[in-house]
Coordinates of C-alpha atoms in Angstrom, one line a residue:
X216 CA 29.0 121.5 8.5
X217 CA 31.8 119.0 9.2
X218 CA 32.9 121.0 12.3
X219 CA 29.4 121.0 13.8
X220 CA 29.2 117.2 13.4
X221 CA 32.6 116.5 15.0
X222 CA 31.5 116.8 18.7
X223 CA 28.6 114.5 18.0
X224 CA 30.8 112.0 16.3
X225 CA 33.3 112.1 19.1
X226 CA 30.5 111.6 21.7
X227 CA 29.2 108.7 19.7
X228 CA 32.6 107.1 19.6
X229 CA 33.0 107.4 23.3
X230 CA 29.6 106.1 23.9
X231 CA 30.3 103.1 21.6
X232 CA 33.5 102.4 23.6
X233 CA 31.8 102.6 26.9
X234 CA 29.0 100.3 25.7
X235 CA 31.6 97.8 24.5
X236 CA 33.4 98.0 27.8
X237 CA 30.1 97.4 29.6
X238 CA 29.4 94.2 27.7
X239 CA 33.0 93.0 27.7
X240 CA 34.2 93.8 31.2
X241 CA 37.1 91.3 31.4
X242 CA 38.5 92.1 28.0
X243 CA 38.2 95.9 28.7
X244 CA 39.9 95.4 32.0
X245 CA 42.8 93.5 30.4
X246 CA 43.3 96.2 27.8
X247 CA 43.0 98.9 30.5
X248 CA 45.6 97.0 32.6
X249 CA 48.1 96.9 29.7
X250 CA 47.6 100.6 28.9
X251 CA 47.7 101.8 32.5
X252 CA 50.7 99.7 33.5
X253 CA 52.7 100.8 30.4
X254 CA 51.9 104.5 30.8
X255 CA 52.7 104.5 34.5
X256 CA 55.9 102.5 33.9
X257 CA 57.1 105.1 31.4
X258 CA 56.2 107.9 33.8
X259 CA 58.3 106.2 36.5
X260 CA 61.4 106.8 34.4
X261 CA 60.4 110.4 33.7
X262 CA 59.7 111.4 37.3
X263 CA 63.3 112.8 38.0
X264 CA 62.5 115.5 35.5
X265 CA 59.9 117.0 37.9
X266 CA 61.9 116.4 41.1
X267 CA 60.4 113.0 42.0
X268 CA 62.2 109.6 42.5
X269 CA 62.9 107.4 39.5
X270 CA 60.8 104.3 39.8
X271 CA 62.0 101.2 38.0
X272 CA 59.5 98.5 38.9
X273 CA 60.8 96.2 36.2
X274 CA 64.3 95.9 37.9
X275 CA 62.7 96.0 41.4
X276 CA 60.7 92.9 40.5
X277 CA 63.8 91.4 38.9
X278 CA 65.6 91.5 42.2
X279 CA 62.8 89.6 43.8
X280 CA 62.4 86.8 41.1
X281 CA 66.0 86.5 39.7
X282 CA 68.3 88.1 42.3
X283 CA 71.5 86.6 40.9
X284 CA 70.8 87.3 37.2
X285 CA 72.4 90.0 35.1
X286 CA 70.9 93.5 35.1
X287 CA 69.3 92.9 31.7
X288 CA 67.8 89.6 32.9
X289 CA 66.5 91.3 36.0
X290 CA 64.9 94.0 33.9
X291 CA 63.3 91.7 31.4
X292 CA 62.1 89.0 33.9
X293 CA 60.9 91.6 36.4
X294 CA 59.1 93.5 33.6
X295 CA 57.1 90.4 32.7
X296 CA 55.9 90.0 36.3
X297 CA 55.4 93.7 36.7
X298 CA 53.1 93.9 33.6
X299 CA 51.3 90.7 34.6
X300 CA 50.6 92.2 38.0
X301 CA 49.3 95.4 36.5
X302 CA 46.9 93.4 34.2
X303 CA 45.7 91.1 37.0
X304 CA 45.1 94.0 39.4
X305 CA 43.0 95.6 36.7
X306 CA 40.9 92.5 36.3
X307 CA 40.4 92.2 40.1
X308 CA 39.4 95.9 40.1
X309 CA 36.9 95.5 37.4
X310 CA 35.3 92.3 38.7
X311 CA 35.5 92.8 42.5
X312 CA 36.1 96.4 43.5
X313 CA 34.6 98.6 40.8
X314 CA 31.0 97.3 41.2
X315 CA 30.9 97.9 45.0
X316 CA 32.4 101.4 45.1
X317 CA 29.7 103.9 45.8
X318 CA 30.2 106.3 42.9
X319 CA 28.0 106.2 39.8
X320 CA 29.4 104.8 36.6
X321 CA 29.7 108.2 35.0
X322 CA 33.0 109.3 33.5
X323 CA 33.7 111.3 36.7
X324 CA 32.5 108.5 38.9
X325 CA 34.7 105.9 37.1
X326 CA 37.7 108.3 37.3
X327 CA 37.1 108.6 41.1
X328 CA 37.0 104.8 41.4
X329 CA 40.2 104.4 39.5
X330 CA 42.0 107.0 41.6
X331 CA 40.7 105.4 44.8
X332 CA 42.0 102.0 43.6
X333 CA 45.4 103.6 42.7
X334 CA 45.5 105.1 46.2
X335 CA 44.9 101.7 47.8
X336 CA 47.7 100.1 45.7
X337 CA 50.0 102.9 46.7
X338 CA 49.3 102.3 50.4
X339 CA 50.0 98.6 49.9
X340 CA 53.2 99.5 48.1
X341 CA 54.7 101.7 50.8
X342 CA 53.3 99.8 53.8
X343 CA 54.1 96.2 52.7
X344 CA 55.7 95.7 49.2
X345 CA 58.6 98.1 49.6
X346 CA 59.6 97.4 53.2
X347 CA 58.9 93.6 53.2
X348 CA 59.6 92.6 49.6
X349 CA 61.6 95.0 47.4
X350 CA 63.8 96.4 50.1
X351 CA 64.9 93.0 51.6
X352 CA 65.5 91.7 48.0
X353 CA 68.2 94.3 47.6
X354 CA 69.5 94.0 51.2
X355 CA 68.1 97.3 52.4
X356 CA 65.6 98.2 55.1
X357 CA 63.1 100.9 54.0
X358 CA 61.6 101.0 57.5
X359 CA 58.0 101.3 58.6
X360 CA 55.8 102.7 55.8
X361 CA 59.1 103.1 53.8
X362 CA 59.9 106.2 55.8
X363 CA 63.6 105.6 55.6
X364 CA 63.4 106.3 51.9
X365 CA 62.1 109.8 52.5
X366 CA 59.0 111.7 51.7
X367 CA 59.8 112.2 48.1
X368 CA 59.9 108.5 47.5
X369 CA 56.5 108.0 49.2
X370 CA 55.0 110.8 47.2
X371 CA 56.4 109.4 44.0
X372 CA 54.8 106.0 44.7
X373 CA 51.4 107.6 45.2
X374 CA 51.8 109.7 42.0
X375 CA 52.8 106.6 40.1
X376 CA 49.7 104.7 41.2
X377 CA 47.5 107.7 40.6
X378 CA 48.8 107.7 37.0
X379 CA 47.9 104.0 36.8
X380 CA 44.5 104.5 38.3
X381 CA 43.8 107.4 36.0
X382 CA 44.5 105.5 32.8
X383 CA 42.8 102.4 34.1
X384 CA 39.6 104.5 34.5
X385 CA 39.9 106.1 31.1
X386 CA 39.9 102.7 29.4
X387 CA 37.7 100.8 31.8
X388 CA 34.8 103.2 31.8
X389 CA 31.5 101.3 31.7
X390 CA 28.1 102.8 31.6
X391 CA 25.7 102.9 34.6
X392 CA 23.7 99.7 35.0
X393 CA 20.4 100.9 33.5
X394 CA 22.0 102.7 30.6
X395 CA 24.3 99.8 29.9
X396 CA 21.4 97.3 29.7
X397 CA 19.5 99.6 27.4
X398 CA 22.5 100.1 25.1
X399 CA 23.3 96.4 25.0
X400 CA 19.7 95.6 24.2
X401 CA 19.6 98.0 21.3
X402 CA 22.8 96.6 19.9
X403 CA 21.8 93.0 20.1
X404 CA 18.4 92.8 18.4
X405 CA 19.0 89.2 17.3
X406 CA 18.8 88.0 20.9
X407 CA 15.4 89.4 21.3
X408 CA 14.3 88.2 17.9
X409 CA 15.1 84.5 18.5
X410 CA 13.4 84.4 21.9
X411 CA 16.5 84.3 24.0
X412 CA 16.4 86.3 27.2
X413 CA 19.9 87.6 28.0
X414 CA 19.0 90.1 30.6
X415 CA 19.9 87.9 33.6
X416 CA 23.4 87.5 32.3
X417 CA 23.7 91.2 31.7
X418 CA 22.3 92.0 35.1
X419 CA 24.9 89.8 36.8
X420 CA 27.6 91.7 35.0
X421 CA 26.9 94.7 37.2

């Protein structure tokens, strides 16, 4: 009996989370940004194990912000800015980009949105951040589209940002607009009972 109830329980838990994310978009985006940034950052150190380039964005940012500091200070200071960037990008994604992307807010649709966002960030990274910011901070010239660093580096940057976009979409996974309104209405009966109409606020959240 317990085994037959497990799938339903899991589905209800996922549904509860998606409903919460629908009604608390900024908070869900912040949490998603922390998780996605941390997981992708760890993957960056693991990449050499699968033949990709080691990506240490903490130290790379440290070279930008505190170029004359010790290696440890570069790593810590750069890490603060790196994680802050990841969180802020997640909030921008949730508030500005996610609502206008054409895919439906289904799990697959949200996953697609996250991967598209990750791809966009990867393009910005190889086209601007690496050749214009990170490279010059270390006294190197990565060249146009970072081509001087080789194809493996470019592929690694894209994989890193896909890992970020994947985990961003797993955590920030809101319901479709109509389903989200219905779920939130069912879970907030007090608002209807005291005569308050919260639907315009909820509608704006989409």
